[in-house]
Tab-separated table of C-alpha atoms in Angstrom:
chain	number	residue	atom	x	y	z
A	1	UNK	CA	126.867	20.264	-102.440
A	2	UNK	CA	126.096	16.756	-102.338
A	3	UNK	CA	125.428	15.830	-98.521
A	4	UNK	CA	126.514	12.505	-96.778
A	5	UNK	CA	126.478	11.517	-93.810
A	6	UNK	CA	130.431	12.751	-93.138
A	7	UNK	CA	129.936	15.912	-93.278
A	8	UNK	CA	126.880	15.788	-91.085
A	9	UNK	CA	128.898	17.986	-88.401
A	10	UNK	CA	129.723	20.748	-90.173
A	11	UNK	CA	126.101	21.288	-93.290
A	12	UNK	CA	123.672	23.421	-91.657
A	13	UNK	CA	120.871	21.586	-88.913
A	14	UNK	CA	118.609	22.592	-91.460
A	15	UNK	CA	119.014	23.595	-95.460
A	16	UNK	CA	116.127	24.677	-97.685
A	17	UNK	CA	117.417	24.604	-100.818
A	18	UNK	CA	114.509	25.440	-103.909
A	19	UNK	CA	111.850	24.239	-101.534
A	20	UNK	CA	108.499	24.283	-103.329
A	21	UNK	CA	105.176	23.293	-103.003
A	22	UNK	CA	102.266	22.341	-104.924
A	23	UNK	CA	99.154	21.264	-103.464
A	24	UNK	CA	97.150	19.236	-106.587
A	25	UNK	CA	98.053	19.330	-110.224
A	26	UNK	CA	96.801	21.097	-113.390
A	27	UNK	CA	93.751	22.947	-113.165
A	28	UNK	CA	93.898	23.184	-109.603
A	29	UNK	CA	97.131	23.189	-108.865
A	30	UNK	CA	97.619	25.827	-105.417
A	31	UNK	CA	101.309	26.873	-104.933
A	32	UNK	CA	101.809	26.579	-100.880
A	33	UNK	CA	105.502	27.872	-101.325
A	34	UNK	CA	107.499	28.208	-104.308
A	35	UNK	CA	112.148	28.591	-104.699
A	36	UNK	CA	112.219	29.125	-100.348
A	37	UNK	CA	115.836	28.717	-99.681
A	38	UNK	CA	117.508	29.352	-95.912
A	39	UNK	CA	119.881	27.309	-93.946
A	40	UNK	CA	120.012	27.307	-89.848
A	41	UNK	CA	122.779	27.099	-88.856
A	42	UNK	CA	123.394	25.348	-84.806
A	43	UNK	CA	122.464	28.149	-81.911
A	44	UNK	CA	120.705	30.482	-84.651
A	45	UNK	CA	117.506	31.401	-83.276
A	46	UNK	CA	114.878	32.114	-87.064
A	47	UNK	CA	111.941	32.882	-86.655
A	48	UNK	CA	109.425	33.315	-89.977
A	49	UNK	CA	106.488	35.881	-90.242
A	50	UNK	CA	104.409	36.527	-92.949
A	51	UNK	CA	100.017	37.428	-93.525
A	52	UNK	CA	97.763	34.266	-93.403
A	53	UNK	CA	97.901	32.071	-96.550
A	54	UNK	CA	102.165	32.816	-97.572
A	55	UNK	CA	103.074	29.488	-96.368
A	56	UNK	CA	104.486	29.790	-93.292
A	57	UNK	CA	102.897	26.050	-91.882
A	58	UNK	CA	103.886	24.477	-94.885
A	59	UNK	CA	107.008	25.577	-94.502
A	60	UNK	CA	107.268	24.723	-90.892
A	61	UNK	CA	105.494	21.575	-91.641
A	62	UNK	CA	107.748	20.942	-94.321
A	63	UNK	CA	111.056	21.181	-91.895
A	64	UNK	CA	109.336	18.397	-89.346
A	65	UNK	CA	109.392	16.257	-91.687
A	66	UNK	CA	105.821	16.094	-91.870
A	67	UNK	CA	104.953	17.366	-95.366
A	68	UNK	CA	107.530	16.284	-98.635
A	69	UNK	CA	107.955	19.469	-101.303
A	70	UNK	CA	106.945	19.038	-104.554
A	71	UNK	CA	110.074	21.007	-105.775
A	72	UNK	CA	113.950	21.435	-104.186
A	73	UNK	CA	115.240	19.286	-101.216
A	74	UNK	CA	115.833	19.518	-97.642
A	75	UNK	CA	118.940	18.296	-95.278
A	76	UNK	CA	118.248	17.365	-91.698
A	77	UNK	CA	121.479	18.078	-90.141
A	78	UNK	CA	122.670	17.140	-94.024
A	79	UNK	CA	120.604	13.898	-94.493
A	80	UNK	CA	118.667	14.532	-97.628
A	81	UNK	CA	115.040	14.123	-96.125
A	82	UNK	CA	113.868	12.571	-99.856
A	83	UNK	CA	116.643	9.787	-100.029
A	84	UNK	CA	115.350	8.308	-97.077
A	85	UNK	CA	113.892	5.472	-96.008
A	86	UNK	CA	110.470	5.476	-94.420
A	87	UNK	CA	112.074	4.359	-91.799
A	88	UNK	CA	115.241	6.001	-91.148
A	89	UNK	CA	113.543	9.412	-91.541
A	90	UNK	CA	111.359	8.789	-89.118
A	91	UNK	CA	114.026	7.608	-86.632
A	92	UNK	CA	116.234	10.550	-87.630
A	93	UNK	CA	112.745	13.608	-86.871
A	94	UNK	CA	112.341	11.868	-84.041
A	95	UNK	CA	116.714	11.992	-82.978
A	96	UNK	CA	116.738	15.732	-84.188
A	97	UNK	CA	113.094	16.978	-83.654
A	98	UNK	CA	111.518	18.646	-81.346
A	99	UNK	CA	107.819	20.582	-82.063
A	100	UNK	CA	106.137	23.590	-80.366
A	101	UNK	CA	102.647	24.461	-80.835
A	102	UNK	CA	99.974	26.540	-79.957
A	103	UNK	CA	97.686	23.779	-78.234
A	104	UNK	CA	100.646	22.454	-76.179
A	105	UNK	CA	99.097	18.556	-76.190
A	106	UNK	CA	100.402	18.130	-72.914
A	107	UNK	CA	98.795	14.974	-71.246
A	108	UNK	CA	96.183	15.966	-68.552
A	109	UNK	CA	96.852	12.307	-67.307
A	110	UNK	CA	100.822	13.035	-66.662
A	111	UNK	CA	102.668	15.603	-64.074
A	112	UNK	CA	105.170	17.903	-66.157
A	113	UNK	CA	108.111	15.429	-65.725
A	114	UNK	CA	106.491	11.909	-67.485
A	115	UNK	CA	104.901	14.497	-70.200
A	116	UNK	CA	109.033	15.756	-70.869
A	117	UNK	CA	109.543	12.097	-70.082
A	118	UNK	CA	106.796	10.735	-72.536
A	119	UNK	CA	109.173	11.165	-76.091
A	120	UNK	CA	112.018	9.434	-74.422
A	121	UNK	CA	109.947	6.497	-73.508
A	122	UNK	CA	108.618	6.170	-76.557
A	123	UNK	CA	111.740	6.098	-77.985
A	124	UNK	CA	112.554	2.975	-76.004
A	125	UNK	CA	115.263	5.046	-73.092
A	126	UNK	CA	114.632	3.430	-70.128
A	127	UNK	CA	112.159	4.714	-67.161
A	128	UNK	CA	115.368	6.506	-65.277
A	129	UNK	CA	116.523	7.753	-68.011
A	130	UNK	CA	114.545	8.998	-69.887
A	131	UNK	CA	113.529	10.092	-66.089
A	132	UNK	CA	116.427	12.621	-65.539
A	133	UNK	CA	116.383	13.696	-69.073
A	134	UNK	CA	113.582	14.507	-68.083
A	135	UNK	CA	114.610	16.108	-64.782
A	136	UNK	CA	116.947	18.095	-66.620
A	137	UNK	CA	114.843	19.382	-68.905
A	138	UNK	CA	112.881	20.919	-67.604
A	139	UNK	CA	115.267	22.474	-65.009
A	140	UNK	CA	116.210	23.841	-68.510
A	141	UNK	CA	113.444	25.553	-68.600
A	142	UNK	CA	113.534	26.677	-64.689
A	143	UNK	CA	110.884	24.399	-64.228
A	144	UNK	CA	111.957	21.133	-61.858
A	145	UNK	CA	109.903	21.942	-58.591
A	146	UNK	CA	106.884	21.720	-61.227
A	147	UNK	CA	107.793	18.654	-62.110
A	148	UNK	CA	105.051	16.674	-60.188
A	149	UNK	CA	102.564	19.254	-60.510
A	150	UNK	CA	99.667	17.677	-64.288
A	151	UNK	CA	98.884	20.793	-66.211
A	152	UNK	CA	95.676	21.043	-65.236
A	153	UNK	CA	97.734	22.425	-62.175
A	154	UNK	CA	100.727	24.762	-64.013
A	155	UNK	CA	99.610	28.849	-65.632
A	156	UNK	CA	99.383	29.058	-69.165
A	157	UNK	CA	103.032	30.390	-69.460
A	158	UNK	CA	104.676	27.122	-67.257
A	159	UNK	CA	102.322	24.612	-69.036
A	160	UNK	CA	104.588	26.326	-72.965
A	161	UNK	CA	107.926	25.405	-70.555
A	162	UNK	CA	106.912	23.065	-70.085
A	163	UNK	CA	106.178	21.994	-73.948
A	164	UNK	CA	110.105	23.702	-74.491
A	165	UNK	CA	111.576	21.052	-71.961
A	166	UNK	CA	110.062	18.476	-73.892
A	167	UNK	CA	110.732	19.513	-77.264
A	168	UNK	CA	113.981	19.846	-76.531
A	169	UNK	CA	114.767	16.634	-74.427
A	170	UNK	CA	118.107	14.047	-74.396
A	171	UNK	CA	119.377	14.732	-77.629
A	172	UNK	CA	117.047	16.989	-79.414
A	173	UNK	CA	119.483	19.771	-81.348
A	174	UNK	CA	116.125	21.531	-83.309
A	175	UNK	CA	112.734	23.108	-81.513
A	176	UNK	CA	110.067	24.173	-84.223
A	177	UNK	CA	107.433	26.346	-82.643
A	178	UNK	CA	104.265	27.320	-84.616
A	179	UNK	CA	102.994	30.316	-82.147
A	180	UNK	CA	104.223	29.199	-79.287
A	181	UNK	CA	103.062	32.938	-78.328
A	182	UNK	CA	99.626	32.776	-79.141
A	183	UNK	CA	97.903	31.500	-76.230
A	184	UNK	CA	99.791	33.806	-73.857
A	185	UNK	CA	100.095	37.470	-72.599
A	186	UNK	CA	102.888	39.632	-73.390
A	187	UNK	CA	104.800	38.693	-69.637
A	188	UNK	CA	104.629	35.300	-70.214
A	189	UNK	CA	104.974	34.921	-74.079
A	190	UNK	CA	108.571	37.111	-73.851
A	191	UNK	CA	109.469	34.663	-71.189
A	192	UNK	CA	109.227	31.676	-73.554
A	193	UNK	CA	110.241	33.724	-75.839
A	194	UNK	CA	113.552	34.457	-73.302
A	195	UNK	CA	113.686	31.293	-73.139
A	196	UNK	CA	113.849	30.200	-75.989
A	197	UNK	CA	116.785	32.186	-76.963
A	198	UNK	CA	118.684	31.468	-74.335
A	199	UNK	CA	118.680	27.229	-75.396
A	200	UNK	CA	119.282	29.030	-78.179
A	201	UNK	CA	122.840	30.855	-77.056
A	202	UNK	CA	123.173	27.595	-75.420
A	203	UNK	CA	123.911	25.393	-78.672
A	204	UNK	CA	120.251	23.995	-79.639
A	205	UNK	CA	118.988	25.414	-82.491
A	206	UNK	CA	115.147	26.498	-83.588
A	207	UNK	CA	112.874	27.713	-86.241
A	208	UNK	CA	109.320	30.450	-84.713
A	209	UNK	CA	106.847	30.657	-86.842
A	210	UNK	CA	105.009	34.102	-85.919
A	211	UNK	CA	102.549	36.767	-86.976
A	212	UNK	CA	104.036	39.014	-83.418
A	213	UNK	CA	106.583	40.656	-84.178
A	214	UNK	CA	107.693	41.673	-81.276
A	215	UNK	CA	108.466	37.916	-80.166
A	216	UNK	CA	109.943	37.139	-83.968
A	217	UNK	CA	113.130	40.044	-82.712
A	218	UNK	CA	114.047	37.372	-80.321
A	219	UNK	CA	115.277	35.473	-83.303
A	220	UNK	CA	118.858	36.153	-84.970
A	221	UNK	CA	117.083	36.670	-88.739
A	222	UNK	CA	113.893	36.679	-89.138
A	223	UNK	CA	112.089	35.398	-93.098
A	224	UNK	CA	108.690	37.142	-94.236
A	225	UNK	CA	106.418	34.911	-95.942
A	226	UNK	CA	104.481	36.375	-99.015
A	227	UNK	CA	102.682	34.354	-101.921
A	228	UNK	CA	104.888	31.414	-100.431
A	229	UNK	CA	107.533	33.453	-101.174
A	230	UNK	CA	110.443	34.481	-98.650
A	231	UNK	CA	110.474	38.342	-100.015
A	232	UNK	CA	112.836	39.285	-96.869
A	233	UNK	CA	115.168	38.801	-94.439
A	234	UNK	CA	116.016	40.642	-91.419
A	235	UNK	CA	119.264	39.638	-89.338
A	236	UNK	CA	119.648	41.367	-86.392
A	237	UNK	CA	122.654	43.921	-86.382
A	238	UNK	CA	125.000	44.849	-83.512
A	239	UNK	CA	124.136	47.504	-80.765
A	240	UNK	CA	123.132	50.487	-80.845
A	241	UNK	CA	124.322	52.530	-78.723
A	242	UNK	CA	121.820	52.484	-75.525
A	243	UNK	CA	121.883	56.879	-75.571
A	244	UNK	CA	121.033	56.838	-79.273
A	245	UNK	CA	117.258	55.075	-78.980
A	246	UNK	CA	115.323	57.465	-77.012
A	247	UNK	CA	115.963	60.519	-79.445
A	248	UNK	CA	114.994	58.407	-82.691
A	249	UNK	CA	111.288	57.501	-80.509
B	1	UNK	CA	109.259	65.856	-73.685
B	2	UNK	CA	108.952	68.009	-71.784
B	3	UNK	CA	112.391	69.324	-69.394
B	4	UNK	CA	109.760	72.341	-68.209
B	5	UNK	CA	107.962	69.135	-66.127
B	6	UNK	CA	110.603	67.009	-65.980
B	7	UNK	CA	112.807	69.897	-63.483
B	8	UNK	CA	109.433	70.007	-61.723
B	9	UNK	CA	109.054	66.814	-60.979
B	10	UNK	CA	112.504	66.274	-60.063
B	11	UNK	CA	112.382	69.389	-57.965
B	12	UNK	CA	109.692	67.505	-56.295
B	13	UNK	CA	111.591	65.005	-54.238
B	14	UNK	CA	114.446	67.769	-53.143
B	15	UNK	CA	115.727	70.864	-54.109
B	16	UNK	CA	118.984	70.755	-56.531
B	17	UNK	CA	121.570	72.311	-57.874
B	18	UNK	CA	121.311	72.845	-62.165
B	19	UNK	CA	123.821	69.883	-63.618
B	20	UNK	CA	122.297	67.452	-60.821
B	21	UNK	CA	118.588	67.987	-61.763
B	22	UNK	CA	120.350	66.423	-65.664
B	23	UNK	CA	122.124	64.240	-64.053
B	24	UNK	CA	119.150	63.133	-61.543
B	25	UNK	CA	116.849	63.464	-65.034
B	26	UNK	CA	118.901	61.147	-67.146
B	27	UNK	CA	119.025	58.623	-64.537
B	28	UNK	CA	115.281	58.114	-64.625
B	29	UNK	CA	114.928	57.891	-68.188
B	30	UNK	CA	117.695	55.022	-69.147
B	31	UNK	CA	119.857	58.111	-70.471
B	32	UNK	CA	117.860	58.047	-73.911
B	33	UNK	CA	117.230	62.017	-73.540
B	34	UNK	CA	120.466	63.366	-72.639
B	35	UNK	CA	119.720	67.127	-71.473
B	36	UNK	CA	122.180	69.472	-72.200
B	37	UNK	CA	122.899	71.595	-68.707
B	38	UNK	CA	122.803	74.652	-71.444
B	39	UNK	CA	118.724	74.513	-71.767
B	40	UNK	CA	118.463	72.859	-68.312
B	41	UNK	CA	119.461	76.491	-66.481
B	42	UNK	CA	117.573	78.381	-69.357
B	43	UNK	CA	114.081	76.564	-68.308
B	44	UNK	CA	114.844	76.782	-64.334
B	45	UNK	CA	115.557	80.509	-65.102
B	46	UNK	CA	111.730	80.506	-67.257
B	47	UNK	CA	110.299	78.305	-64.678
B	48	UNK	CA	111.575	81.199	-62.333
B	49	UNK	CA	110.551	83.726	-64.459
B	50	UNK	CA	106.725	82.382	-64.145
B	51	UNK	CA	107.114	81.560	-60.003
B	52	UNK	CA	107.097	77.768	-60.612
B	53	UNK	CA	110.615	78.046	-58.788
B	54	UNK	CA	112.832	79.250	-56.311
B	55	UNK	CA	116.507	79.576	-55.708
B	56	UNK	CA	117.936	79.303	-52.508
B	57	UNK	CA	120.029	81.282	-50.611
B	58	UNK	CA	123.245	83.174	-51.641
B	59	UNK	CA	125.112	81.969	-54.733
B	60	UNK	CA	124.908	82.446	-58.564
B	61	UNK	CA	125.105	79.774	-61.243
B	62	UNK	CA	126.237	76.718	-60.932
B	63	UNK	CA	126.158	76.128	-56.684
B	64	UNK	CA	122.698	77.773	-57.068
B	65	UNK	CA	120.310	75.547	-55.226
B	66	UNK	CA	116.975	75.622	-57.058
B	67	UNK	CA	113.413	73.946	-54.943
B	68	UNK	CA	109.792	74.169	-56.564
B	69	UNK	CA	106.978	76.455	-55.348
B	70	UNK	CA	103.553	75.515	-54.530
B	71	UNK	CA	102.227	77.000	-57.564
B	72	UNK	CA	105.078	74.715	-58.989
B	73	UNK	CA	103.274	71.251	-57.152
B	74	UNK	CA	99.932	72.573	-58.040
B	75	UNK	CA	101.930	72.232	-62.209
B	76	UNK	CA	103.405	68.818	-61.843
B	77	UNK	CA	100.229	67.686	-60.500
B	78	UNK	CA	98.116	69.051	-63.422
B	79	UNK	CA	100.900	67.505	-65.092
B	80	UNK	CA	100.825	63.608	-64.200
B	81	UNK	CA	96.187	64.289	-63.994
B	82	UNK	CA	96.491	64.856	-67.434
B	83	UNK	CA	97.253	61.423	-70.466
B	84	UNK	CA	99.153	62.618	-72.868
B	85	UNK	CA	97.415	62.775	-76.132
B	86	UNK	CA	98.679	64.376	-79.447
B	87	UNK	CA	96.449	67.173	-80.613
B	88	UNK	CA	95.802	66.600	-83.548
B	89	UNK	CA	98.977	63.709	-84.796
B	90	UNK	CA	102.136	64.867	-84.733
B	91	UNK	CA	103.215	65.290	-88.326
B	92	UNK	CA	103.844	61.055	-89.490
B	93	UNK	CA	105.788	61.834	-92.242
B	94	UNK	CA	106.311	56.947	-92.999
B	95	UNK	CA	101.686	58.219	-93.032
B	96	UNK	CA	102.458	60.328	-95.612
B	97	UNK	CA	104.222	58.624	-98.131
B	98	UNK	CA	102.548	56.221	-97.916
B	99	UNK	CA	99.200	58.060	-99.043
B	100	UNK	CA	100.893	60.222	-101.621
B	101	UNK	CA	101.728	57.094	-103.456
B	102	UNK	CA	98.758	55.507	-102.911
B	103	UNK	CA	97.272	58.494	-104.498
B	104	UNK	CA	100.559	58.631	-106.736
B	105	UNK	CA	99.707	55.582	-109.299
B	106	UNK	CA	100.136	52.834	-106.132
B	107	UNK	CA	103.088	51.379	-107.769
B	108	UNK	CA	105.453	51.631	-105.663
B	109	UNK	CA	103.851	51.378	-102.592
B	110	UNK	CA	104.269	47.870	-101.753
B	111	UNK	CA	108.159	48.571	-102.744
B	112	UNK	CA	107.793	51.291	-100.292
B	113	UNK	CA	106.221	49.370	-97.650
B	114	UNK	CA	108.279	46.347	-97.452
B	115	UNK	CA	111.591	48.390	-97.410
B	116	UNK	CA	109.768	50.483	-94.457
B	117	UNK	CA	109.099	47.091	-92.499
B	118	UNK	CA	112.846	45.380	-92.511
B	119	UNK	CA	113.986	48.509	-91.195
B	120	UNK	CA	111.616	48.631	-88.576
B	121	UNK	CA	112.244	44.805	-87.879
B	122	UNK	CA	115.570	45.103	-87.985
B	123	UNK	CA	115.005	47.934	-85.168
B	124	UNK	CA	112.661	45.679	-83.110
B	125	UNK	CA	115.733	43.610	-82.806
B	126	UNK	CA	118.326	45.738	-81.403
B	127	UNK	CA	116.139	46.458	-78.919
B	128	UNK	CA	115.281	43.827	-77.766
B	129	UNK	CA	118.851	42.226	-78.563
B	130	UNK	CA	118.591	44.919	-75.729
B	131	UNK	CA	115.918	44.078	-73.811
B	132	UNK	CA	117.977	40.117	-73.506
B	133	UNK	CA	121.038	41.999	-71.509
B	134	UNK	CA	119.067	45.033	-69.217
B	135	UNK	CA	118.865	43.560	-65.358
B	136	UNK	CA	114.656	44.014	-64.689
B	137	UNK	CA	115.587	44.944	-60.822
B	138	UNK	CA	119.058	47.237	-62.170
B	139	UNK	CA	117.864	48.832	-65.227
B	140	UNK	CA	114.071	49.067	-64.358
B	141	UNK	CA	113.667	52.840	-66.325
B	142	UNK	CA	115.868	51.755	-68.902
B	143	UNK	CA	113.573	48.125	-70.004
B	144	UNK	CA	110.112	50.294	-69.839
B	145	UNK	CA	112.115	52.348	-72.021
B	146	UNK	CA	112.585	49.905	-74.133
B	147	UNK	CA	109.232	48.002	-74.221
B	148	UNK	CA	107.611	51.454	-75.568
B	149	UNK	CA	110.030	51.612	-78.980
B	150	UNK	CA	109.523	47.787	-78.716
B	151	UNK	CA	105.230	47.790	-79.560
B	152	UNK	CA	105.692	50.955	-80.520
B	153	UNK	CA	107.714	49.484	-83.691
B	154	UNK	CA	104.576	46.388	-83.705
B	155	UNK	CA	102.448	48.563	-83.865
B	156	UNK	CA	103.806	50.420	-87.122
B	157	UNK	CA	104.701	46.902	-88.632
B	158	UNK	CA	100.712	45.850	-87.935
B	159	UNK	CA	99.859	49.080	-89.862
B	160	UNK	CA	102.467	47.828	-92.656
B	161	UNK	CA	101.644	44.941	-92.458
B	162	UNK	CA	97.714	46.069	-92.377
B	163	UNK	CA	98.066	48.542	-95.381
B	164	UNK	CA	99.391	45.243	-97.616
B	165	UNK	CA	96.744	43.391	-97.256
B	166	UNK	CA	93.793	46.794	-98.208
B	167	UNK	CA	96.169	47.250	-101.446
B	168	UNK	CA	95.477	43.795	-102.761
B	169	UNK	CA	92.150	43.122	-101.944
B	170	UNK	CA	90.482	47.121	-102.775
B	171	UNK	CA	90.685	45.004	-106.731
B	172	UNK	CA	88.783	41.957	-105.527
B	173	UNK	CA	85.641	42.977	-104.380
């Protein structure tokens, strides 16, 4: 399939076609990823698991166009990232992708609302417009009432929800998250996953790297990486009846 | 699962009939362990023999009302006061399978671990799907049960990961 802009509407949001990444060359070459192939469609939540050093973070960096593959190609909304000029790539990245990391990178001198509005302002949106969009994004994560608080006055869970609101602010459709629940306790980690799930059920898309199976289980699909390769792919099936659950315990 | 103590726990709230006991047990435990009503009557008969419950009134059969005795309350208090420990641990088919595969020549261990992890992850996804739909106010027992199952499944996955990691580094030291 050749991807053109016209295909974008039915193309997967993200496609990996036999993607590989080798660091260095010759005898000192180290393979971080090999032959990774998967699609992520609009509305899907996909989790990536695997031991340390299995290539999870490399996969996420390549998905976010922060790193380039040495083999295969990556399509973002149908655009082959390798063929885009740097300025077009930067524009596409800003328009489509939001990031959430374990270290939130919220700016301490800005309120929750200002933090969420910032990417839009940096992108040239008018101040009023950016703030309106930011308020909507905060409403989606049920934090509108804390819009004027500074990050230091928010709990860890609330800060992570602000980071999710920021990642999904405006038209951004793809959220890439690296251990977004890493620093949170079980209850707040679950809240963040519920929120991500709700955003995906509403049509947004997310790829989540996590070592925590209980969080990965919120995803529609779990890719399991080992030595840079996908060794397993597990999809959520239908619901087993409630009465059969306990007897298996 | 202790049907004896479960029935004592429900009777400690108020006297009840056999069928109502079955219904109350299933409601409190999120319908996860359906009780056979015959099992309820057999257990009640044993509890009566041991002096832990007594039947009230003259009715026999389904209309018979049961109440907890003082000895029953004491035994229930003991049950609540004691931690639940499997001692010795229950036979664990997965652990046995993995250990035997390692003891053989280890050649199929990776495949066993991988297949099991995928299956358990799938089960974890199913539990999580149920959790997404559960109402925390109206379905608290169900939600708490799902949390327990989710954490057990997670523990199994972590154990599988650990097995894999130990087997991979075994030859490197």
